[in-house]
Short mmCIF file of C-alpha atoms and ligand atoms in Angstrom, two decimals:
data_model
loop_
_atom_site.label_atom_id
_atom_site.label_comp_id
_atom_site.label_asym_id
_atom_site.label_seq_id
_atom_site.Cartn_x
_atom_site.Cartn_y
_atom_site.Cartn_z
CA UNK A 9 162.61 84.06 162.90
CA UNK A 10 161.52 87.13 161.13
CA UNK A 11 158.69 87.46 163.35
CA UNK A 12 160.11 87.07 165.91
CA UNK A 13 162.61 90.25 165.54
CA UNK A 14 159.31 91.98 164.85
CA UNK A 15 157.46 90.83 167.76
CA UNK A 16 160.95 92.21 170.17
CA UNK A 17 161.46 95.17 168.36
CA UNK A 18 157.48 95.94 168.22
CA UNK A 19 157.91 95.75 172.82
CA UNK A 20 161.38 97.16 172.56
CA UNK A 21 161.69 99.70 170.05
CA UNK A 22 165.40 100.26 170.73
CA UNK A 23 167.32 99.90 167.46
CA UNK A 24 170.76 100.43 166.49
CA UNK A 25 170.79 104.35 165.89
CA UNK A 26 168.98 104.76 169.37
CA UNK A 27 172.14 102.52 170.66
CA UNK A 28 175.02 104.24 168.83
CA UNK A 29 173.57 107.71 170.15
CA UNK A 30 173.29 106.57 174.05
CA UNK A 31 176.71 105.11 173.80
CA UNK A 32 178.20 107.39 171.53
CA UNK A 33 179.09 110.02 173.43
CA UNK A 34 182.19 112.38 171.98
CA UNK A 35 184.79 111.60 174.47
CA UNK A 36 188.10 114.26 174.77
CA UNK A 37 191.35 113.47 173.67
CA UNK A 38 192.52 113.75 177.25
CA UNK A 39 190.68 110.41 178.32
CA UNK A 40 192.94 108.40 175.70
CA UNK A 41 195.65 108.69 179.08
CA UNK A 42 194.16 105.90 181.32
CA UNK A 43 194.86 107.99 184.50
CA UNK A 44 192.32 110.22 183.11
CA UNK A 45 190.20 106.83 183.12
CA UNK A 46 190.30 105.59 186.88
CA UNK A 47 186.32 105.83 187.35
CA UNK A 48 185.91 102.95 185.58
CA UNK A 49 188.42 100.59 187.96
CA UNK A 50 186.50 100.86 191.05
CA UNK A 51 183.37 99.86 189.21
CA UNK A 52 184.77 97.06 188.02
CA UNK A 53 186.05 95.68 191.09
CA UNK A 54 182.53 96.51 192.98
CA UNK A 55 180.73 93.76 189.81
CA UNK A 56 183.76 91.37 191.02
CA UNK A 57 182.76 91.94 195.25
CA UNK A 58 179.16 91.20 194.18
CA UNK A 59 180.04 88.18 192.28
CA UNK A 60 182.64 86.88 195.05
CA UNK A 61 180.25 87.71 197.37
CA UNK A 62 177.47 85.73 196.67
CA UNK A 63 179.87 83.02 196.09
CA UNK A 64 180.85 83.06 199.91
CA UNK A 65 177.56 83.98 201.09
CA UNK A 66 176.74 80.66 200.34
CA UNK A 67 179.01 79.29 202.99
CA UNK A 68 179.00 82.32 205.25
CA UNK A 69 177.09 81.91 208.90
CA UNK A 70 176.61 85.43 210.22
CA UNK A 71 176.02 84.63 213.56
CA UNK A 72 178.88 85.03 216.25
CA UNK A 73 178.90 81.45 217.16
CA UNK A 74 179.17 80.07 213.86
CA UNK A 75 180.98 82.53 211.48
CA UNK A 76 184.79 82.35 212.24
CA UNK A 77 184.06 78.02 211.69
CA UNK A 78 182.55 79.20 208.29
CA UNK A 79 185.50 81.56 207.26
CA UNK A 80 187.68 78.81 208.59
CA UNK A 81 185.89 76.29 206.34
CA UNK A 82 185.65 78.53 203.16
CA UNK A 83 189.59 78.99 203.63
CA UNK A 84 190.59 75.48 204.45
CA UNK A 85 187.64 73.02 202.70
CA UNK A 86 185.80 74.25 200.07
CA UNK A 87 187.27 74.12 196.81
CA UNK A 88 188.49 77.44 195.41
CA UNK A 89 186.88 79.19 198.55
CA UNK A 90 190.22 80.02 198.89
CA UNK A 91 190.54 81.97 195.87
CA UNK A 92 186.97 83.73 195.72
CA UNK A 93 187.71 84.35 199.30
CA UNK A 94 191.09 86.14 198.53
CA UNK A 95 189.37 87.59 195.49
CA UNK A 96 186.35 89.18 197.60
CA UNK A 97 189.61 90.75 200.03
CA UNK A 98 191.68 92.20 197.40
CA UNK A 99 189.56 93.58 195.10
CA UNK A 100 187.95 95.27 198.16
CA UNK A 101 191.73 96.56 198.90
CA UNK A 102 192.24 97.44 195.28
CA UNK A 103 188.79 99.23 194.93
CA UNK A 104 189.16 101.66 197.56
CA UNK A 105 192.84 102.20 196.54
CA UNK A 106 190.85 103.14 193.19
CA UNK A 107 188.29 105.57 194.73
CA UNK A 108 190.96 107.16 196.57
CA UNK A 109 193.07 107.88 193.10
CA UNK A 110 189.73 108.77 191.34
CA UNK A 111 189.29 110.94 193.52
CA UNK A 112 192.55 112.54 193.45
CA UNK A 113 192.37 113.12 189.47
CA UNK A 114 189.01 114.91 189.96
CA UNK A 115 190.60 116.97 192.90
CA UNK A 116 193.92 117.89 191.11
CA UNK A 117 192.44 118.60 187.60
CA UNK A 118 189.77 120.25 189.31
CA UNK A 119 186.88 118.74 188.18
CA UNK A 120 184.77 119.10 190.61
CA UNK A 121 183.91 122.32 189.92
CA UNK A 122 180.75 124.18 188.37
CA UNK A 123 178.48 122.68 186.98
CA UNK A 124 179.37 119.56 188.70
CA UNK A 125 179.76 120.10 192.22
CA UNK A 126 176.48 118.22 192.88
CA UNK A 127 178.59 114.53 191.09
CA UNK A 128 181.35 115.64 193.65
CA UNK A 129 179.05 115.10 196.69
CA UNK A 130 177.81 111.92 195.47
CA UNK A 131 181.73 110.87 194.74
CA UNK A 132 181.78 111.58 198.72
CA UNK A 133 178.97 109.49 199.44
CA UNK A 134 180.64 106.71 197.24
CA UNK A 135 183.70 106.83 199.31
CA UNK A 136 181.82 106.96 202.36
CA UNK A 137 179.83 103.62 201.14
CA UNK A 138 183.51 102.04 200.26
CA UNK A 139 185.12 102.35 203.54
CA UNK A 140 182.03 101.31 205.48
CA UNK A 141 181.68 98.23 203.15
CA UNK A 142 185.75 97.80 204.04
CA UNK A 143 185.08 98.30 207.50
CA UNK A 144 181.92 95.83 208.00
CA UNK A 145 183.74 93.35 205.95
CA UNK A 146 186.66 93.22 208.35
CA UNK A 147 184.78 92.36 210.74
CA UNK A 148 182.24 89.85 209.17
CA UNK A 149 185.58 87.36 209.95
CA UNK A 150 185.09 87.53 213.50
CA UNK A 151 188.66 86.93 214.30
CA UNK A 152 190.28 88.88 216.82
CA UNK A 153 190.76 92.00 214.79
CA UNK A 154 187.46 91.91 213.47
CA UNK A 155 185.79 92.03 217.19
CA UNK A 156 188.31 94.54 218.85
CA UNK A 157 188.18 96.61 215.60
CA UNK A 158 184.22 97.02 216.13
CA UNK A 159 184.91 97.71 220.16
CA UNK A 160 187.21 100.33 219.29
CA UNK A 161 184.63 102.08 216.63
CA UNK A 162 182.20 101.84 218.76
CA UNK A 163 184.26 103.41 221.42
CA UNK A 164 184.51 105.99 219.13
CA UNK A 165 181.64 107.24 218.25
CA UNK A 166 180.50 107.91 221.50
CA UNK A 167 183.34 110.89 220.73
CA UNK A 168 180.49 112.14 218.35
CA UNK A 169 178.86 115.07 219.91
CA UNK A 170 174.74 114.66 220.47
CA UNK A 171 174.29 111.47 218.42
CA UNK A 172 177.26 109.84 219.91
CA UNK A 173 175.44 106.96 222.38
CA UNK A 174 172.68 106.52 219.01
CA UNK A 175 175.23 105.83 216.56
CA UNK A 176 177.19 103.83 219.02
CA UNK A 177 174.09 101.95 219.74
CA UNK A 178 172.90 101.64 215.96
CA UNK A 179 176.45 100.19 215.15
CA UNK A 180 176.74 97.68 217.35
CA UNK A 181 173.11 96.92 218.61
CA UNK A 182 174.52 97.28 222.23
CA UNK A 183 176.57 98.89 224.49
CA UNK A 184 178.70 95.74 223.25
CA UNK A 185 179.92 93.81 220.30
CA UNK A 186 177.11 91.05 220.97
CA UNK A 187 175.57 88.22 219.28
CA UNK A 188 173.19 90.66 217.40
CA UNK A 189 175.98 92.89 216.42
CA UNK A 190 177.46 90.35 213.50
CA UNK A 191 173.94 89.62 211.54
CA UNK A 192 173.42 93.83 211.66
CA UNK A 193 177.22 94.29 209.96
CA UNK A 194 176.08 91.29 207.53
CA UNK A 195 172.99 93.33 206.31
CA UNK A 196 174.71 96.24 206.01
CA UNK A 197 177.57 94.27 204.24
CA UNK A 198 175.18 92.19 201.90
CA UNK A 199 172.07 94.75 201.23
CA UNK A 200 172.19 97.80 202.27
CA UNK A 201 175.87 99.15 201.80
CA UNK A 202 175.76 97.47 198.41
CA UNK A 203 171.92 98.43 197.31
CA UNK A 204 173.15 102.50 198.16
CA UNK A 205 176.76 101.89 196.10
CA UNK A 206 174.55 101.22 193.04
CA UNK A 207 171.87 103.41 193.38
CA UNK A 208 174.94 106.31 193.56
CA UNK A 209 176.82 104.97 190.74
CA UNK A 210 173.79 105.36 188.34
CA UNK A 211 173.33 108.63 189.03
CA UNK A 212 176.87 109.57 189.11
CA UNK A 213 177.15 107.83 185.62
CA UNK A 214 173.83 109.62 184.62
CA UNK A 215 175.35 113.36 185.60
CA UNK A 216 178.44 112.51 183.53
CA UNK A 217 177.04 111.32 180.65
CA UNK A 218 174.35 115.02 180.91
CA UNK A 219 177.59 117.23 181.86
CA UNK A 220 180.43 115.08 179.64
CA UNK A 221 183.73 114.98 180.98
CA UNK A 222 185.48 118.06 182.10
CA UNK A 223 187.22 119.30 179.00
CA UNK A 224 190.85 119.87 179.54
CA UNK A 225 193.58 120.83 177.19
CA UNK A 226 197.13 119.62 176.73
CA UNK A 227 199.98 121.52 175.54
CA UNK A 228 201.38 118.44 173.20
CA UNK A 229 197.98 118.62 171.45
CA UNK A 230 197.97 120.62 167.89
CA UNK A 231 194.65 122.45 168.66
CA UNK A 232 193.86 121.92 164.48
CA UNK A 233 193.14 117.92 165.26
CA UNK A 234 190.14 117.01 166.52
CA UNK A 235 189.70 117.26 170.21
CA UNK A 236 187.38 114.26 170.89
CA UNK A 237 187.19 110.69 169.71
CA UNK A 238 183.98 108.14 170.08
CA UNK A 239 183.04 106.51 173.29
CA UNK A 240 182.08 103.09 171.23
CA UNK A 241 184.59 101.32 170.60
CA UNK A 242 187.72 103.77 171.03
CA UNK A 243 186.98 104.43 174.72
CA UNK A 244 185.36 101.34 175.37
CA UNK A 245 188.60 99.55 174.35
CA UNK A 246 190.58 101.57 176.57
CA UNK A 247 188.16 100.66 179.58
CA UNK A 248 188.06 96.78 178.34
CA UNK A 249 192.24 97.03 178.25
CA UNK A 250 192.22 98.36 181.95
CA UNK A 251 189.36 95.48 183.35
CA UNK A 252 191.56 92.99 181.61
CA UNK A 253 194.57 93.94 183.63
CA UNK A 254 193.00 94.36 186.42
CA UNK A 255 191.88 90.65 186.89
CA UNK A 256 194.94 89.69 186.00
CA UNK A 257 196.79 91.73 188.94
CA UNK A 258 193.79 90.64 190.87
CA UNK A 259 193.85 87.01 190.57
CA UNK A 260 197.80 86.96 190.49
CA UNK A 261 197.55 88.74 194.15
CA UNK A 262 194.88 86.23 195.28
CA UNK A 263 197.08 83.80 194.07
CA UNK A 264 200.19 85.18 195.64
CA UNK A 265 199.06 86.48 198.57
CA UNK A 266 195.93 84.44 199.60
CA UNK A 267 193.75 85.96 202.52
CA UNK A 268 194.51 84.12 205.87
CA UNK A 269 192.68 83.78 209.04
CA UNK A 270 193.97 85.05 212.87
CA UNK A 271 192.89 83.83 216.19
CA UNK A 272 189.13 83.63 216.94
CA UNK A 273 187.63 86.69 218.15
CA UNK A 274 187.95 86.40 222.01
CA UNK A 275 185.95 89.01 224.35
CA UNK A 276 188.09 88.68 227.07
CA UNK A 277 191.30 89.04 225.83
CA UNK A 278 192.60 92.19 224.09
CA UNK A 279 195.18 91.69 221.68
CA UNK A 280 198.90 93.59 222.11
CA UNK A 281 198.08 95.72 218.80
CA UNK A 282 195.09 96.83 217.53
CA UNK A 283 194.77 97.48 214.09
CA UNK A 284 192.58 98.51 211.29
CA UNK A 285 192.55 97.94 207.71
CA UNK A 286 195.14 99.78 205.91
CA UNK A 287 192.71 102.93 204.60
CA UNK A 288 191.50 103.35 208.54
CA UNK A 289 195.14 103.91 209.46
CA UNK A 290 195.27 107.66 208.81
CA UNK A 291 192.31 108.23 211.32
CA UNK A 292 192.89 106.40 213.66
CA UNK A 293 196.94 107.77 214.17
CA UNK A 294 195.02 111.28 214.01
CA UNK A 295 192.82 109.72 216.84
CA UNK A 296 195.86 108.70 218.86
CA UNK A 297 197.57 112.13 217.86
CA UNK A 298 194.91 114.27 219.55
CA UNK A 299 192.63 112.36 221.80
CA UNK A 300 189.00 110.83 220.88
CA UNK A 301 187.07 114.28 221.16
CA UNK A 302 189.32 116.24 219.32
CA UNK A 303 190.24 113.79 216.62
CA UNK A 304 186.54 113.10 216.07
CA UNK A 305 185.66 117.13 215.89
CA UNK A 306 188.31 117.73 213.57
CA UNK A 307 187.70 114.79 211.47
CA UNK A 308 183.62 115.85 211.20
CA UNK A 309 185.47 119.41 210.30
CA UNK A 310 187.20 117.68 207.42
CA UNK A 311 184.57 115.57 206.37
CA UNK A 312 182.06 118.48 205.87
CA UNK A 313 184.65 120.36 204.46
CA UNK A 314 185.49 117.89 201.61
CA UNK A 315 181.79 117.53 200.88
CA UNK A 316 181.55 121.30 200.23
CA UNK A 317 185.12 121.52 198.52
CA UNK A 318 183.62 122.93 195.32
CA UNK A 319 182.30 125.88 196.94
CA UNK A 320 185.31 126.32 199.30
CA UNK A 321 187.48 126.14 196.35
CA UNK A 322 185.84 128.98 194.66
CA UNK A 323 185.86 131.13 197.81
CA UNK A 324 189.80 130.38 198.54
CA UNK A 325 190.50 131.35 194.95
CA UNK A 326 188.33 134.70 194.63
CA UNK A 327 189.78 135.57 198.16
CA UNK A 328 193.58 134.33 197.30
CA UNK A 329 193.51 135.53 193.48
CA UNK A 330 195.46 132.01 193.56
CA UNK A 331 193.91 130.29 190.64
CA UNK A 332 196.01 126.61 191.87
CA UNK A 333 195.34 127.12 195.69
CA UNK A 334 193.12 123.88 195.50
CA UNK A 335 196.41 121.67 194.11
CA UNK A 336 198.74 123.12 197.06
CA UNK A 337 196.47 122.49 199.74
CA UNK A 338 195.58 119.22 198.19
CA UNK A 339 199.76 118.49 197.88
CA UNK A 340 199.91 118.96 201.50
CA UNK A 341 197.27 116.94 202.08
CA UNK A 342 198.28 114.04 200.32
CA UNK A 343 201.99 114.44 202.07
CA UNK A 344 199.90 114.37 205.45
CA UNK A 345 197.89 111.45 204.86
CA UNK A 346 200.22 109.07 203.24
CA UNK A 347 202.91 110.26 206.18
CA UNK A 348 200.53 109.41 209.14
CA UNK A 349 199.33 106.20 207.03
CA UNK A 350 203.19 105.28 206.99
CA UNK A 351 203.87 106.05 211.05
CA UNK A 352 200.41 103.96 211.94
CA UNK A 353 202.09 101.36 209.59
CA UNK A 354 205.58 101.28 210.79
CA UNK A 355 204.93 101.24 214.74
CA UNK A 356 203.36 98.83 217.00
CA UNK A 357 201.71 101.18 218.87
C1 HEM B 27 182.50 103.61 193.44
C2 HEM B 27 183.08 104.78 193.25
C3 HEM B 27 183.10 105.58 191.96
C4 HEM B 27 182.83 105.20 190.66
C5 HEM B 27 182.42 103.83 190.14
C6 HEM B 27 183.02 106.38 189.82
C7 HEM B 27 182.89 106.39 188.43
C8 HEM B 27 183.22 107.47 187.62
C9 HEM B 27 183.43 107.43 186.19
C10 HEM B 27 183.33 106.19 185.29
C11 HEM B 27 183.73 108.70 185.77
C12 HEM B 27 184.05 109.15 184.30
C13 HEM B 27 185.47 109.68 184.17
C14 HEM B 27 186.55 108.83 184.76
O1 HEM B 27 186.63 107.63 184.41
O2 HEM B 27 187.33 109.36 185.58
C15 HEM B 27 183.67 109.56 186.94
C16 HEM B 27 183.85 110.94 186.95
C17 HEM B 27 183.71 111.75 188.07
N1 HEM B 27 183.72 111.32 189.37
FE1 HEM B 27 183.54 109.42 189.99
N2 HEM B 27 183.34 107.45 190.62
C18 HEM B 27 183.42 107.01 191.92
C19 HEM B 27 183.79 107.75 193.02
C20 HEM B 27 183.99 109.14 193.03
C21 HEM B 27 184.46 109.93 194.14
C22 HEM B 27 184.89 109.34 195.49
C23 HEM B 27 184.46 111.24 193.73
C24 HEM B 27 184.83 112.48 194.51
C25 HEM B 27 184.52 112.69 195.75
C26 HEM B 27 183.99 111.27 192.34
C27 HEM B 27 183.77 112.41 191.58
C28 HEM B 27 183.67 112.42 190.20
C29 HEM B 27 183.54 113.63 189.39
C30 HEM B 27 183.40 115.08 189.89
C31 HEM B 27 183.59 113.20 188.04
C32 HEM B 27 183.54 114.09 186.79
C33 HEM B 27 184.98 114.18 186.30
C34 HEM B 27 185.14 115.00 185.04
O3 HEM B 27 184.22 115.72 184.67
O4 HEM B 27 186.26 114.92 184.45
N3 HEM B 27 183.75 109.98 191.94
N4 HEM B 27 183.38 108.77 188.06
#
């Protein structure tokens, strides 16, 4: 046995000291909060979409004349399918919910800004990755919604200026939703999407663990007791408390509220209402609000904007001398998208 540990720890020479100092990184007292800890929620939902995933993916037919009959059979036939199935849905609901409010902590406690405006822009591209793995997901189910969800997206970005017909074309392999429009949104879905999601999170874990977490400072706390505590097994704990909830919630909802199937996409007939998943519904009341080309130049306005907050933020503050103007504008914004998620929401139309 003896030479055995030998022989491992003569080809890995990792040993406990090299362990304690990777993982023991000082955390601040401020991180005890678990609002403070919301990074580590969607990245435990994303391990439990990869392991759902491949569960269904072993059922799933991406083809269009095959893959509602699989959904329909996960649901109905296989055992549990039901469950991973509803699993796979509302941890995909849950984990955007998470980005969103990990995003929201960063933006209000401001810490986003120097030296970490570069983590910021990959948080976008996380985001961006999220919704697009929400959005080719819907539609993977091929009912109804699914297909007339992809015809409207397509629709709209021809809106796009220059690249509009491309992306249009890239999306949907077609001027269509056709029969090689469901295996692209599977490989996106499946590899791609997924592939990118990881390849950001490593290096967004990798910045934070070179920059730490933004230091901030509570009143309540005496400033004579120590301002950080260790990562292993203080803040660990606190991250293994939150996971543990979280499945519970999760599975509880799948339980509860079990994913369910609509009518089979159909090509010729357009349903009465149109929807989109629920994070989709701010856009697309701002696209019924002012018009595809409008909506779409504003929204690219926005976009860029939010990728280059860090820098904006220090301009609007030099020019303002309003050290919060970053938490008013983001109050209002927060007021305007959760009041045009609400309208899309309440009305049919
Ligand atoms: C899959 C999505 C994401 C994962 C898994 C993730 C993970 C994490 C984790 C674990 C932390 C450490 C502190 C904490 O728990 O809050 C963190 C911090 C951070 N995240 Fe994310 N994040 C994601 C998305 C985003 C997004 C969408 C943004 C913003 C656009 C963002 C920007 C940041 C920044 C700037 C920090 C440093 C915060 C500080 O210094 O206090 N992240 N992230």
């Amino acid at each position: 046995m003896a030479r055995v540990v030998d022989w491992l720890a003569e080809r890995i020479p990792l040993n406990g000291d090299h362990l304690r100092e990777l993982t023991n990184e000082p955390v601040p007292n401020h991180m005890k909060r678990w609002w403070f800890c919301l990074g580590g929620t969607p990245a435990y939902l994303f391990v439990v979409q990869i392991v759902t995933g491949i569960l269904l993916a072993i059922y799933y037919q991406p083809s269009s004349g095959t893959a509602y009959e699989s959904v329909r059979y996960i649901t109905e036939e296989v055992r549990f399918g039901w469950y991973f199935r509803s699993m796979h849905k509302w941890a995909a609901t849950l984990m955007i919910a998470a980005v969103i409010l990990h995003q929201m902590r960063v933006y209000f406690t401001g810490a986003y800004r120097r030296p970490r405006e570069v983590n910021w822009m990959i948080g976008m591209c996380l985001l961006f990755c999220s919704l697009l793995l929400g959005f080719t997901g819907y539609s993977l189910v091929f009912e109804q919604l699914s297909y007339w969800g992809a015809t409207v997206a397509g629709n709209i970005s021809t809106s796009v200026p220059v690249v509009g017909e491309l992306a249009k074309q890239f999306l949907l392999a077609g001027d269509t939703v056709n029969e090689r429009t469901l295996p692209r949104f599977y490989i996106l879905h499946a590899a791609i999407l997924p592939t990118t999601l990881i390849l950001l999170v490593a290096v967004h874990i990798v910045l934070i663990r070179l920059h730490g977490v933004t230091e901030l400072k509570f009143e309540d706390e005496p400033a004579d007791r120590p301002q950080h505590f260790r990562f292993f097994p203080d803040h660990f704990l606190t991250e293994l408390t939150l996971g543990l909830a979280l499945m519970i919630i999760l599975s509880a909802l799948a339980t509860i509220l079990p994913a369910t199937i609509g009518p089979k996409a159909d090509p010729l007939t357009t349903p009465e209402v149109i929807k989109p998943e629920w994070f989709f519904y701010v856009t697309f009341r701002w696209l019924k609000l002012f018009g595809p080309t409008t909506a779409v130049l504003s929204m690219g306005f926005i976009v860029c904007a939010m990728f280059v907050w860090p820098w904006i933020d220090r301009v609007l503050r030099r020019v303002t001398r309003v050290p919060e103007i970053s938490v008013y504008i983001g109050i209002v914004s927060v007021f305007v998208i959760i009041g045009l998620t609400v309208y899309e929401a309440a009305v049919k139309h």
